[in-house]
Backbone as a chain_set.jsonl record, in Angstrom:
{"seq": "XXXXXXXXXXXXXXXXXXXXXXXXXXXXXXXXXXXXXXXXXXXXXXXXXXXXXXXXXXXXXXXXXXXXXXXXXXXXXXXXXXXXXXXXXXXXXXXXXXXX", "coords": {"N": [[33.384, -78.772, 80.658], [33.541, -80.521, 78.497], [34.765, -78.913, 76.597], [37.332, -78.624, 77.64], [38.319, -81.256, 77.551], [38.208, -81.63, 74.804], [40.073, -79.708, 73.88], [42.411, -80.676, 75.085], [42.657, -83.182, 73.828], [43.0, -82.461, 71.13], [45.36, -80.941, 71.304], [47.096, -82.945, 72.201], [47.162, -84.641, 69.974], [48.338, -82.96, 68.047], [50.821, -82.392, 69.291], [51.866, -84.964, 69.479], [52.265, -85.767, 66.783], [54.014, -83.716, 66.028], [56.142, -84.297, 67.745], [56.957, -86.781, 66.727], [57.847, -85.977, 64.223], [60.001, -84.354, 64.974], [61.657, -86.3, 66.133], [62.184, -87.804, 63.834], [63.635, -85.906, 62.34], [65.852, -85.58, 64.013], [66.926, -88.137, 63.853], [67.973, -88.128, 61.318], [70.282, -86.672, 61.408], [73.777, -86.34, 60.803], [75.783, -86.817, 62.69], [74.886, -88.531, 64.67], [74.936, -91.166, 67.074], [74.825, -94.794, 67.241], [73.661, -95.7, 69.627], [72.293, -93.422, 70.486], [70.431, -93.201, 68.417], [68.953, -95.552, 68.78], [67.87, -94.964, 71.277], [66.216, -92.79, 70.594], [64.418, -94.089, 68.869], [63.281, -95.802, 70.718], [61.975, -93.969, 72.389], [60.115, -93.038, 70.552], [58.613, -95.375, 70.172], [57.543, -95.661, 72.74], [55.96, -93.402, 72.815], [54.058, -94.154, 70.939], [52.857, -96.299, 72.287], [51.701, -94.914, 74.424], [49.888, -93.441, 72.978], [48.124, -95.397, 72.047], [46.871, -95.975, 74.462], [45.635, -93.512, 74.898], [43.861, -93.571, 72.769], [42.134, -95.604, 73.612], [40.983, -94.355, 75.867], [39.794, -92.285, 74.499], [37.827, -93.653, 73.073], [36.07, -94.36, 75.114], [35.295, -91.773, 75.875], [34.083, -91.063, 73.482], [31.825, -92.728, 73.441], [30.487, -91.613, 75.613], [29.971, -89.037, 74.551], [28.304, -89.668, 72.405], [26.08, -90.646, 73.737], [25.249, -88.335, 75.051], [24.676, -86.707, 72.958], [26.497, -84.934, 71.696], [27.458, -83.643, 68.969], [29.588, -82.278, 67.64], [31.812, -82.885, 69.252], [31.84, -85.642, 68.909], [32.491, -85.843, 66.176], [35.05, -84.607, 66.113], [36.457, -86.27, 67.871], [36.319, -88.773, 66.57], [37.721, -88.177, 64.205], [40.297, -87.537, 65.205], [40.968, -89.951, 66.5], [41.049, -91.774, 64.388], [43.107, -90.721, 62.744], [45.339, -90.688, 64.531], [45.389, -93.401, 65.225], [45.869, -94.784, 62.78], [48.337, -93.635, 62.109], [49.929, -94.485, 64.272], [49.829, -97.293, 64.057], [51.046, -97.695, 61.58], [53.554, -96.707, 62.228], [54.326, -98.304, 64.386], [54.797, -100.897, 63.45], [57.312, -100.97, 61.879], [58.951, -100.063, 63.975], [58.698, -102.09, 65.855], [59.946, -104.144, 64.467], [62.549, -103.137, 64.181], [63.376, -102.623, 66.866], [62.9, -105.013, 68.045]], "CA": [[34.186, -79.972, 80.767], [33.783, -81.06, 77.162], [35.73, -78.058, 75.894], [38.663, -78.932, 78.166], [38.721, -82.546, 76.988], [38.414, -81.419, 73.369], [41.338, -78.988, 73.696], [43.505, -81.582, 75.452], [42.824, -84.225, 72.802], [43.567, -81.844, 69.922], [46.759, -80.613, 71.601], [47.878, -84.182, 72.239], [47.362, -85.112, 68.597], [49.31, -82.074, 67.395], [52.135, -82.583, 69.899], [52.369, -86.296, 69.144], [52.785, -85.75, 65.419], [55.193, -82.848, 66.036], [57.223, -85.046, 68.39], [57.457, -87.793, 65.8], [58.607, -85.268, 63.19], [61.269, -83.953, 65.589], [62.476, -87.51, 66.239], [62.635, -88.122, 62.474], [64.683, -84.948, 61.974], [67.052, -85.879, 64.804], [67.524, -89.378, 63.356], [68.646, -87.868, 60.05], [71.537, -85.954, 61.601], [74.926, -87.163, 60.423], [76.68, -87.119, 63.806], [74.188, -89.281, 65.711], [75.504, -92.494, 67.292], [73.86, -95.899, 67.214], [72.932, -95.73, 70.896], [71.345, -92.307, 70.475], [69.334, -93.507, 67.499], [68.103, -96.539, 69.446], [67.119, -94.256, 72.319], [65.155, -92.029, 69.936], [63.414, -95.041, 68.415], [62.59, -96.274, 71.915], [61.061, -92.891, 72.768], [59.036, -93.049, 69.576], [57.762, -96.531, 70.473], [56.807, -95.361, 73.967], [54.914, -92.445, 72.461], [52.99, -94.925, 70.285], [52.143, -97.033, 73.33], [50.865, -93.948, 75.131], [48.81, -93.052, 72.082], [47.124, -96.452, 72.063], [46.098, -95.767, 75.679], [44.789, -92.337, 74.66], [42.782, -94.0, 71.879], [41.163, -96.317, 74.441], [40.25, -93.346, 76.637], [38.976, -91.566, 73.525], [36.645, -94.459, 72.753], [35.146, -94.177, 76.239], [34.756, -90.421, 75.733], [33.207, -91.088, 72.314], [30.551, -93.313, 73.878], [29.84, -90.581, 76.435], [29.479, -87.967, 73.673], [27.175, -90.176, 71.631], [24.914, -90.726, 74.63], [24.823, -86.966, 75.377], [24.347, -86.068, 71.68], [27.438, -83.865, 71.377], [27.86, -84.013, 67.608], [30.909, -81.737, 67.312], [32.806, -83.685, 69.964], [31.899, -86.954, 68.259], [33.228, -85.695, 64.91], [36.458, -84.326, 66.414], [37.049, -87.459, 68.482], [36.496, -89.799, 65.537], [38.796, -87.75, 63.304], [41.587, -87.668, 65.886], [41.252, -91.354, 66.771], [41.417, -92.434, 63.133], [44.429, -90.241, 62.313], [46.368, -91.186, 65.444], [45.44, -94.856, 65.148], [46.558, -95.194, 61.546], [49.73, -93.196, 62.208], [50.643, -95.326, 65.236], [49.969, -98.654, 63.528], [52.074, -97.643, 60.542], [54.839, -96.453, 62.87], [54.667, -99.364, 65.33], [55.28, -102.108, 62.772], [58.766, -100.933, 61.698], [59.634, -99.935, 65.273], [58.756, -103.428, 66.443], [60.95, -104.925, 63.738], [63.882, -102.597, 64.474], [63.719, -102.76, 68.277], [62.788, -106.428, 68.395]], "C": [[34.52, -80.543, 79.387], [34.799, -80.234, 76.395], [37.153, -78.357, 76.354], [39.175, -80.24, 77.575], [39.01, -82.41, 75.5], [39.753, -80.74, 73.113], [42.523, -79.896, 74.009], [43.728, -82.628, 74.37], [43.416, -83.65, 71.515], [45.037, -81.491, 70.144], [47.63, -81.865, 71.632], [48.161, -84.683, 70.833], [48.415, -84.268, 67.883], [50.707, -82.301, 67.961], [52.72, -83.953, 69.592], [52.985, -86.309, 67.747], [54.014, -84.851, 65.323], [56.389, -83.556, 66.679], [57.809, -86.105, 67.488], [58.27, -87.15, 64.671], [59.963, -84.83, 63.728], [62.197, -85.156, 65.725], [63.017, -87.897, 64.861], [63.769, -87.191, 62.034], [65.969, -85.25, 62.732], [67.717, -87.174, 64.345], [68.298, -89.161, 62.062], [69.91, -87.025, 60.188], [72.708, -86.884, 61.324], [75.746, -87.607, 61.633], [76.012, -87.906, 64.935], [74.804, -90.688, 65.83], [74.398, -93.547, 67.264], [73.033, -95.929, 68.484], [71.911, -94.59, 70.967], [70.169, -92.591, 69.55], [68.402, -94.558, 68.095], [67.277, -95.908, 70.561], [65.964, -93.451, 71.717], [64.052, -92.943, 69.426], [62.618, -95.606, 69.584], [61.596, -95.225, 72.412], [59.864, -92.865, 71.827], [58.078, -94.208, 69.837], [56.949, -96.297, 71.736], [55.698, -94.347, 73.715], [53.749, -93.153, 71.761], [52.185, -95.717, 71.303], [51.226, -96.109, 74.116], [49.676, -93.533, 74.269], [47.74, -94.129, 72.007], [46.264, -96.369, 73.329], [45.147, -94.58, 75.517], [43.622, -92.694, 73.735], [41.717, -94.759, 72.666], [40.338, -95.352, 75.279], [39.332, -92.558, 75.713], [37.731, -92.334, 73.13], [35.614, -94.354, 73.873], [34.494, -92.799, 76.168], [33.795, -90.336, 74.555], [31.836, -91.666, 72.671], [29.774, -92.318, 74.729], [29.232, -89.49, 75.56], [28.291, -88.423, 72.833], [25.923, -90.231, 72.493], [24.368, -89.341, 74.972], [24.462, -86.148, 74.137], [25.193, -84.819, 71.426], [28.053, -84.174, 70.017], [29.249, -83.496, 67.235], [32.01, -82.546, 67.99], [32.947, -85.074, 69.356], [32.725, -86.864, 66.976], [34.722, -85.472, 65.163], [37.137, -85.572, 66.97], [37.289, -88.556, 67.446], [37.646, -89.431, 64.608], [40.168, -87.942, 63.955], [41.944, -89.129, 66.117], [41.691, -92.081, 65.505], [42.817, -92.019, 62.695], [45.525, -90.794, 63.219], [46.496, -92.699, 65.37], [46.182, -95.341, 63.927], [48.039, -94.831, 61.619], [50.517, -94.111, 63.143], [50.818, -96.753, 64.733], [51.063, -98.689, 62.467], [53.456, -97.461, 61.161], [55.267, -97.609, 63.769], [55.231, -100.605, 64.658], [56.791, -102.039, 62.506], [59.536, -100.778, 63.007], [59.744, -101.287, 65.961], [59.8, -104.292, 65.769], [62.36, -104.46, 64.118], [64.289, -102.879, 65.926], [63.586, -104.189, 68.787], [61.875, -106.624, 69.534]], "O": [[35.641, -80.991, 79.145], [35.6, -80.775, 75.633], [38.08, -78.344, 75.544], [40.327, -80.326, 77.149], [39.957, -83.011, 74.994], [40.493, -81.154, 72.22], [43.522, -79.891, 73.29], [44.872, -82.929, 74.029], [44.25, -84.295, 70.879], [45.868, -81.719, 69.264], [48.762, -81.853, 71.149], [49.279, -85.104, 70.534], [49.283, -84.804, 67.194], [51.674, -82.392, 67.205], [53.936, -84.092, 69.459], [54.096, -86.803, 67.555], [54.962, -85.183, 64.612], [57.518, -83.424, 66.206], [59.022, -86.314, 67.478], [59.265, -87.716, 64.219], [60.968, -84.922, 63.023], [63.394, -85.047, 65.46], [64.181, -88.276, 64.737], [64.744, -87.636, 61.429], [67.057, -85.183, 62.159], [68.938, -87.304, 64.433], [69.194, -89.943, 61.745], [70.545, -86.699, 59.185], [72.629, -88.084, 61.587], [76.348, -88.68, 61.598], [76.533, -87.939, 66.049], [75.147, -91.315, 64.828], [73.208, -93.231, 67.263], [71.825, -96.161, 68.428], [70.796, -94.78, 71.453], [69.03, -92.252, 69.873], [67.185, -94.466, 67.932], [66.12, -96.275, 70.767], [64.863, -93.432, 72.268], [62.872, -92.609, 69.537], [61.42, -95.859, 69.458], [60.485, -95.571, 72.814], [58.728, -92.688, 72.266], [56.863, -94.041, 69.734], [55.785, -96.692, 71.801], [54.63, -94.419, 74.321], [52.59, -92.793, 71.966], [50.962, -95.799, 71.197], [50.097, -96.479, 74.438], [48.582, -93.303, 74.784], [46.556, -93.807, 71.912], [45.068, -96.656, 73.284], [43.995, -94.637, 75.947], [42.519, -92.175, 73.901], [40.525, -94.58, 72.42], [39.123, -95.513, 75.392], [38.218, -92.201, 76.097], [36.686, -91.734, 72.877], [34.415, -94.268, 73.606], [33.288, -92.667, 76.376], [32.8, -89.615, 74.619], [30.807, -91.141, 72.245], [28.558, -92.189, 74.591], [28.103, -89.062, 75.799], [27.373, -87.643, 72.579], [24.831, -89.901, 72.031], [23.162, -89.181, 75.164], [23.993, -85.016, 74.258], [24.68, -83.784, 70.998], [29.053, -84.886, 69.929], [30.011, -84.206, 66.578], [33.026, -82.858, 67.369], [34.048, -85.62, 69.297], [33.569, -87.723, 66.723], [35.562, -86.08, 64.5], [38.261, -85.893, 66.587], [38.341, -89.194, 67.447], [38.459, -90.288, 64.262], [41.092, -88.454, 63.321], [43.102, -89.513, 65.949], [42.6, -92.91, 65.546], [43.625, -92.867, 62.316], [46.53, -91.311, 62.731], [47.606, -93.226, 65.446], [47.038, -96.22, 64.028], [48.896, -95.627, 61.236], [51.653, -94.475, 62.837], [51.864, -97.36, 64.965], [51.9, -99.592, 62.451], [54.432, -98.014, 60.656], [56.463, -97.868, 63.901], [56.065, -101.296, 65.244], [57.502, -102.974, 62.876], [60.644, -101.297, 63.14], [60.763, -101.594, 66.579], [60.469, -105.088, 66.428], [63.252, -105.277, 64.347], [65.409, -103.319, 66.186], [64.109, -104.525, 69.849], [61.661, -107.757, 69.966]]}, "num_chains": 1, "name": "protein.A"}
């Protein structure tokens, strides 16, 4: 069970960052309209909101791993939560300003 949760959390972190990079690349295209760019920014903001939920679930899983003494899972979970949390906070502030 722990291996499945570990794989899902690592895949989510990789796909989230890859998705944000894809959105950034699509925003830099010359032929994009204002409405399309707002839609992409809205998708990015929704991905950040989902990530904050994943961080909350990760904290619950972290408490479970600490109680069961799963040291590798604790290290992986802390690393992913810190990276995703910092990335989302940095990304959410300008998105909140732009999208209002």
